[in-house]
Amino acid sequence: QVQLVESGGGTVQAGGSLRLSCVASGYDYSSNCLAWFRQAPGKDREGVAGVVGRSSNTFYDDSVKGRFTISQDKAKSTVYLQMNSLKPEDTGKYYCAAHLAKNGLDCYRRYQQLAFGYWGQGTQVTVSS
């Protein structure tokens, strides 16, 4: 059974940093497509960043480029989201998601469509002004 467990959320002042972690278990990490999404109160869930497991290619939403970095530790089956220069509009519940994508393009299309098969329970990030 696939499990994704997020951690690292919290409350931080604007300009601060947080690092989210997501430990994946129960599936073939070597062929993964992993991503972070977020959902603010009253808004739709949106993509933040993604990584293609085999190639380590990454992609980001424009709103976080230059501030957030997604990375992975394959030995630990863990994906991270380093968030710097946080803004109040980054507030929301952050979800880790995974899918056994066919290739990098499939991974990116699924990210755009939020079409992932496995989701974590989420971790709350609150940025105060």
mmCIF file with all atom_site columns, C-alpha atoms in Angstrom:
data_model
loop_
_atom_site.group_PDB
_atom_site.id
_atom_site.type_symbol
_atom_site.label_atom_id
_atom_site.label_alt_id
_atom_site.label_comp_id
_atom_site.label_asym_id
_atom_site.label_entity_id
_atom_site.label_seq_id
_atom_site.pdbx_PDB_ins_code
_atom_site.Cartn_x
_atom_site.Cartn_y
_atom_site.Cartn_z
_atom_site.occupancy
_atom_site.B_iso_or_equiv
_atom_site.pdbx_formal_charge
_atom_site.auth_seq_id
_atom_site.auth_comp_id
_atom_site.auth_asym_id
_atom_site.auth_atom_id
_atom_site.pdbx_PDB_model_num
ATOM 1   C CA . GLN A 1 1   ? 0.000   0.000  0.000   1.00 0.00 ? 1   GLN A CA 1
ATOM 2   C CA . VAL A 1 2   ? 1.419   3.357  -1.031  1.00 0.00 ? 2   VAL A CA 1
ATOM 3   C CA . GLN A 1 3   ? 1.837   5.862  1.776   1.00 0.00 ? 3   GLN A CA 1
ATOM 4   C CA . LEU A 1 4   ? 3.005   9.460  1.630   1.00 0.00 ? 4   LEU A CA 1
ATOM 5   C CA . VAL A 1 5   ? 3.701   11.201 4.918   1.00 0.00 ? 5   VAL A CA 1
ATOM 6   C CA . GLU A 1 6   ? 4.425   14.926 4.976   1.00 0.00 ? 6   GLU A CA 1
ATOM 7   C CA . SER A 1 7   ? 6.084   16.900 7.752   1.00 0.00 ? 7   SER A CA 1
ATOM 8   C CA . GLY A 1 8   ? 7.750   20.238 8.330   1.00 0.00 ? 8   GLY A CA 1
ATOM 9   C CA . GLY A 1 9   ? 4.839   22.617 8.171   1.00 0.00 ? 9   GLY A CA 1
ATOM 10  C CA . GLY A 1 10  ? 4.346   25.411 10.682  1.00 0.00 ? 10  GLY A CA 1
ATOM 11  C CA . THR A 1 11  ? 3.907   29.120 11.178  1.00 0.00 ? 11  THR A CA 1
ATOM 12  C CA . VAL A 1 12  ? 6.568   31.534 10.039  1.00 0.00 ? 12  VAL A CA 1
ATOM 13  C CA . GLN A 1 13  ? 6.843   35.274 9.472   1.00 0.00 ? 13  GLN A CA 1
ATOM 14  C CA . ALA A 1 14  ? 7.017   36.696 5.992   1.00 0.00 ? 14  ALA A CA 1
ATOM 15  C CA . GLY A 1 15  ? 10.536  36.407 4.639   1.00 0.00 ? 15  GLY A CA 1
ATOM 16  C CA . GLY A 1 16  ? 11.226  33.260 6.614   1.00 0.00 ? 16  GLY A CA 1
ATOM 17  C CA . SER A 1 17  ? 11.917  29.707 5.487   1.00 0.00 ? 17  SER A CA 1
ATOM 18  C CA . LEU A 1 18  ? 10.532  26.220 5.965   1.00 0.00 ? 18  LEU A CA 1
ATOM 19  C CA . ARG A 1 19  ? 11.499  22.813 4.612   1.00 0.00 ? 19  ARG A CA 1
ATOM 20  C CA . LEU A 1 20  ? 8.786   20.273 3.977   1.00 0.00 ? 20  LEU A CA 1
ATOM 21  C CA . SER A 1 21  ? 9.543   16.552 3.780   1.00 0.00 ? 21  SER A CA 1
ATOM 22  C CA . CYS A 1 22  ? 7.542   13.725 2.262   1.00 0.00 ? 22  CYS A CA 1
ATOM 23  C CA . VAL A 1 23  ? 8.471   10.105 2.902   1.00 0.00 ? 23  VAL A CA 1
ATOM 24  C CA . ALA A 1 24  ? 7.128   7.665  0.336   1.00 0.00 ? 24  ALA A CA 1
ATOM 25  C CA . SER A 1 25  ? 6.688   3.962  0.992   1.00 0.00 ? 25  SER A CA 1
ATOM 26  C CA . GLY A 1 26  ? 5.038   1.013  -0.681  1.00 0.00 ? 26  GLY A CA 1
ATOM 27  C CA . TYR A 1 27  ? 5.863   1.677  -4.339  1.00 0.00 ? 27  TYR A CA 1
ATOM 28  C CA . ASP A 1 28  ? 8.745   1.720  -6.780  1.00 0.00 ? 28  ASP A CA 1
ATOM 29  C CA . TYR A 1 29  ? 10.453  4.985  -6.023  1.00 0.00 ? 29  TYR A CA 1
ATOM 30  C CA . SER A 1 30  ? 12.851  4.595  -8.927  1.00 0.00 ? 30  SER A CA 1
ATOM 31  C CA . SER A 1 31  ? 10.064  5.233  -11.433 1.00 0.00 ? 31  SER A CA 1
ATOM 32  C CA . ASN A 1 32  ? 8.403   8.013  -9.543  1.00 0.00 ? 32  ASN A CA 1
ATOM 33  C CA . CYS A 1 33  ? 6.854   11.280 -10.400 1.00 0.00 ? 33  CYS A CA 1
ATOM 34  C CA . LEU A 1 34  ? 6.567   13.359 -7.251  1.00 0.00 ? 34  LEU A CA 1
ATOM 35  C CA . ALA A 1 35  ? 5.106   16.782 -6.676  1.00 0.00 ? 35  ALA A CA 1
ATOM 36  C CA . TRP A 1 36  ? 3.957   19.275 -4.114  1.00 0.00 ? 36  TRP A CA 1
ATOM 37  C CA . PHE A 1 37  ? 0.582   20.957 -4.303  1.00 0.00 ? 37  PHE A CA 1
ATOM 38  C CA . ARG A 1 38  ? -1.093  23.445 -2.005  1.00 0.00 ? 38  ARG A CA 1
ATOM 39  C CA . GLN A 1 39  ? -4.587  24.612 -1.214  1.00 0.00 ? 39  GLN A CA 1
ATOM 40  C CA . ALA A 1 40  ? -5.471  27.879 0.439   1.00 0.00 ? 40  ALA A CA 1
ATOM 41  C CA . PRO A 1 41  ? -8.828  28.325 2.203   1.00 0.00 ? 41  PRO A CA 1
ATOM 42  C CA . GLY A 1 42  ? -11.586 28.882 -0.334  1.00 0.00 ? 42  GLY A CA 1
ATOM 43  C CA . LYS A 1 43  ? -9.309  28.237 -3.290  1.00 0.00 ? 43  LYS A CA 1
ATOM 44  C CA . ASP A 1 44  ? -8.627  25.327 -5.600  1.00 0.00 ? 44  ASP A CA 1
ATOM 45  C CA . ARG A 1 45  ? -5.666  23.065 -5.103  1.00 0.00 ? 45  ARG A CA 1
ATOM 46  C CA . GLU A 1 46  ? -2.726  24.160 -7.245  1.00 0.00 ? 46  GLU A CA 1
ATOM 47  C CA . GLY A 1 47  ? 0.638   22.804 -8.269  1.00 0.00 ? 47  GLY A CA 1
ATOM 48  C CA . VAL A 1 48  ? 3.756   24.171 -6.608  1.00 0.00 ? 48  VAL A CA 1
ATOM 49  C CA . ALA A 1 49  ? 6.655   22.024 -7.839  1.00 0.00 ? 49  ALA A CA 1
ATOM 50  C CA . GLY A 1 50  ? 7.416   18.596 -9.250  1.00 0.00 ? 50  GLY A CA 1
ATOM 51  C CA . VAL A 1 51  ? 10.350  16.281 -9.860  1.00 0.00 ? 51  VAL A CA 1
ATOM 52  C CA . VAL A 1 52  ? 10.833  13.403 -12.258 1.00 0.00 ? 52  VAL A CA 1
ATOM 53  C CA . GLY A 1 53  ? 12.484  10.601 -10.316 1.00 0.00 ? 53  GLY A CA 1
ATOM 54  C CA . ARG A 1 54  ? 14.772  9.074  -12.925 1.00 0.00 ? 54  ARG A CA 1
ATOM 55  C CA . SER A 1 55  ? 16.101  12.275 -14.451 1.00 0.00 ? 55  SER A CA 1
ATOM 56  C CA . SER A 1 56  ? 15.696  14.576 -11.461 1.00 0.00 ? 56  SER A CA 1
ATOM 57  C CA . ASN A 1 57  ? 14.231  17.163 -13.820 1.00 0.00 ? 57  ASN A CA 1
ATOM 58  C CA . THR A 1 58  ? 12.187  19.708 -11.907 1.00 0.00 ? 58  THR A CA 1
ATOM 59  C CA . PHE A 1 59  ? 9.407   22.151 -12.677 1.00 0.00 ? 59  PHE A CA 1
ATOM 60  C CA . TYR A 1 60  ? 7.803   24.973 -10.695 1.00 0.00 ? 60  TYR A CA 1
ATOM 61  C CA . ASP A 1 61  ? 4.801   27.214 -10.640 1.00 0.00 ? 61  ASP A CA 1
ATOM 62  C CA . ASP A 1 62  ? 5.760   30.741 -11.662 1.00 0.00 ? 62  ASP A CA 1
ATOM 63  C CA . SER A 1 63  ? 4.720   32.103 -8.276  1.00 0.00 ? 63  SER A CA 1
ATOM 64  C CA . VAL A 1 64  ? 7.457   30.140 -6.464  1.00 0.00 ? 64  VAL A CA 1
ATOM 65  C CA . LYS A 1 65  ? 10.306  30.144 -8.980  1.00 0.00 ? 65  LYS A CA 1
ATOM 66  C CA . GLY A 1 66  ? 13.500  31.403 -7.399  1.00 0.00 ? 66  GLY A CA 1
ATOM 67  C CA . ARG A 1 67  ? 12.125  30.935 -3.883  1.00 0.00 ? 67  ARG A CA 1
ATOM 68  C CA . PHE A 1 68  ? 11.243  27.244 -3.609  1.00 0.00 ? 68  PHE A CA 1
ATOM 69  C CA . THR A 1 69  ? 13.398  24.227 -4.427  1.00 0.00 ? 69  THR A CA 1
ATOM 70  C CA . ILE A 1 70  ? 12.198  20.651 -4.803  1.00 0.00 ? 70  ILE A CA 1
ATOM 71  C CA . SER A 1 71  ? 14.726  17.876 -4.289  1.00 0.00 ? 71  SER A CA 1
ATOM 72  C CA . GLN A 1 72  ? 14.806  14.184 -3.560  1.00 0.00 ? 72  GLN A CA 1
ATOM 73  C CA . ASP A 1 73  ? 16.846  11.689 -1.606  1.00 0.00 ? 73  ASP A CA 1
ATOM 74  C CA . LYS A 1 74  ? 16.263  8.403  -3.379  1.00 0.00 ? 74  LYS A CA 1
ATOM 75  C CA . ALA A 1 75  ? 18.029  6.374  -0.697  1.00 0.00 ? 75  ALA A CA 1
ATOM 76  C CA . LYS A 1 76  ? 15.533  7.676  1.836   1.00 0.00 ? 76  LYS A CA 1
ATOM 77  C CA . SER A 1 77  ? 12.557  7.671  -0.555  1.00 0.00 ? 77  SER A CA 1
ATOM 78  C CA . THR A 1 78  ? 12.019  11.262 0.467   1.00 0.00 ? 78  THR A CA 1
ATOM 79  C CA . VAL A 1 79  ? 11.186  14.397 -1.460  1.00 0.00 ? 79  VAL A CA 1
ATOM 80  C CA . TYR A 1 80  ? 11.743  17.833 0.005   1.00 0.00 ? 80  TYR A CA 1
ATOM 81  C CA . LEU A 1 81  ? 10.409  21.305 -0.630  1.00 0.00 ? 81  LEU A CA 1
ATOM 82  C CA . GLN A 1 82  ? 12.709  24.068 0.588   1.00 0.00 ? 82  GLN A CA 1
ATOM 83  C CA . MET A 1 83  ? 10.711  27.273 0.832   1.00 0.00 ? 83  MET A CA 1
ATOM 84  C CA . ASN A 1 84  ? 12.554  30.576 1.209   1.00 0.00 ? 84  ASN A CA 1
ATOM 85  C CA . SER A 1 85  ? 11.390  34.186 1.204   1.00 0.00 ? 85  SER A CA 1
ATOM 86  C CA . LEU A 1 86  ? 7.931   33.062 2.205   1.00 0.00 ? 86  LEU A CA 1
ATOM 87  C CA . LYS A 1 87  ? 5.000   35.376 1.590   1.00 0.00 ? 87  LYS A CA 1
ATOM 88  C CA . PRO A 1 88  ? 1.534   35.483 3.211   1.00 0.00 ? 88  PRO A CA 1
ATOM 89  C CA . GLU A 1 89  ? 0.063   34.260 -0.082  1.00 0.00 ? 89  GLU A CA 1
ATOM 90  C CA . ASP A 1 90  ? 2.064   31.022 0.328   1.00 0.00 ? 90  ASP A CA 1
ATOM 91  C CA . THR A 1 91  ? -0.229  30.122 3.221   1.00 0.00 ? 91  THR A CA 1
ATOM 92  C CA . GLY A 1 92  ? -2.133  26.888 2.723   1.00 0.00 ? 92  GLY A CA 1
ATOM 93  C CA . LYS A 1 93  ? -2.132  23.167 3.237   1.00 0.00 ? 93  LYS A CA 1
ATOM 94  C CA . TYR A 1 94  ? 0.697   21.541 1.321   1.00 0.00 ? 94  TYR A CA 1
ATOM 95  C CA . TYR A 1 95  ? 0.239   18.071 -0.116  1.00 0.00 ? 95  TYR A CA 1
ATOM 96  C CA . CYS A 1 96  ? 2.762   15.604 -1.440  1.00 0.00 ? 96  CYS A CA 1
ATOM 97  C CA . ALA A 1 97  ? 1.615   13.481 -4.359  1.00 0.00 ? 97  ALA A CA 1
ATOM 98  C CA . ALA A 1 98  ? 3.114   10.603 -6.333  1.00 0.00 ? 98  ALA A CA 1
ATOM 99  C CA . HIS A 1 99  ? 2.400   8.724  -9.511  1.00 0.00 ? 99  HIS A CA 1
ATOM 100 C CA . LEU A 1 100 ? 4.080   6.024  -11.591 1.00 0.00 ? 100 LEU A CA 1
ATOM 101 C CA . ALA A 1 101 ? 4.437   8.191  -14.670 1.00 0.00 ? 101 ALA A CA 1
ATOM 102 C CA . LYS A 1 102 ? 5.442   6.811  -18.076 1.00 0.00 ? 102 LYS A CA 1
ATOM 103 C CA . ASN A 1 103 ? 8.085   9.482  -18.600 1.00 0.00 ? 103 ASN A CA 1
ATOM 104 C CA . GLY A 1 104 ? 8.929   13.069 -17.777 1.00 0.00 ? 104 GLY A CA 1
ATOM 105 C CA . LEU A 1 105 ? 6.311   14.537 -20.099 1.00 0.00 ? 105 LEU A CA 1
ATOM 106 C CA . ASP A 1 106 ? 3.621   12.335 -18.565 1.00 0.00 ? 106 ASP A CA 1
ATOM 107 C CA . CYS A 1 107 ? 4.771   13.472 -15.129 1.00 0.00 ? 107 CYS A CA 1
ATOM 108 C CA . TYR A 1 108 ? 4.503   17.158 -16.100 1.00 0.00 ? 108 TYR A CA 1
ATOM 109 C CA . ARG A 1 109 ? 1.083   16.745 -17.719 1.00 0.00 ? 109 ARG A CA 1
ATOM 110 C CA . ARG A 1 110 ? -0.214  14.991 -14.613 1.00 0.00 ? 110 ARG A CA 1
ATOM 111 C CA . TYR A 1 111 ? 1.166   17.826 -12.508 1.00 0.00 ? 111 TYR A CA 1
ATOM 112 C CA . GLN A 1 112 ? -0.684  20.368 -14.644 1.00 0.00 ? 112 GLN A CA 1
ATOM 113 C CA . GLN A 1 113 ? -3.905  18.350 -14.351 1.00 0.00 ? 113 GLN A CA 1
ATOM 114 C CA . LEU A 1 114 ? -3.439  17.369 -10.680 1.00 0.00 ? 114 LEU A CA 1
ATOM 115 C CA . ALA A 1 115 ? -3.833  13.804 -11.926 1.00 0.00 ? 115 ALA A CA 1
ATOM 116 C CA . PHE A 1 116 ? -1.821  11.893 -9.347  1.00 0.00 ? 116 PHE A CA 1
ATOM 117 C CA . GLY A 1 117 ? -2.830  8.537  -7.947  1.00 0.00 ? 117 GLY A CA 1
ATOM 118 C CA . TYR A 1 118 ? -1.378  8.888  -4.466  1.00 0.00 ? 118 TYR A CA 1
ATOM 119 C CA . TRP A 1 119 ? -1.713  11.761 -2.029  1.00 0.00 ? 119 TRP A CA 1
ATOM 120 C CA . GLY A 1 120 ? -0.542  12.514 1.470   1.00 0.00 ? 120 GLY A CA 1
ATOM 121 C CA . GLN A 1 121 ? -2.683  14.008 4.208   1.00 0.00 ? 121 GLN A CA 1
ATOM 122 C CA . GLY A 1 122 ? -1.057  17.417 3.961   1.00 0.00 ? 122 GLY A CA 1
ATOM 123 C CA . THR A 1 123 ? 0.865   19.722 6.248   1.00 0.00 ? 123 THR A CA 1
ATOM 124 C CA . GLN A 1 124 ? -0.217  23.257 7.107   1.00 0.00 ? 124 GLN A CA 1
ATOM 125 C CA . VAL A 1 125 ? 1.975   26.241 6.268   1.00 0.00 ? 125 VAL A CA 1
ATOM 126 C CA . THR A 1 126 ? 1.002   29.641 7.635   1.00 0.00 ? 126 THR A CA 1
ATOM 127 C CA . VAL A 1 127 ? 2.941   32.777 6.769   1.00 0.00 ? 127 VAL A CA 1
ATOM 128 C CA . SER A 1 128 ? 2.169   35.842 8.842   1.00 0.00 ? 128 SER A CA 1
ATOM 129 C CA . SER A 1 129 ? 2.724   39.377 7.625   1.00 0.00 ? 129 SER A CA 1
#
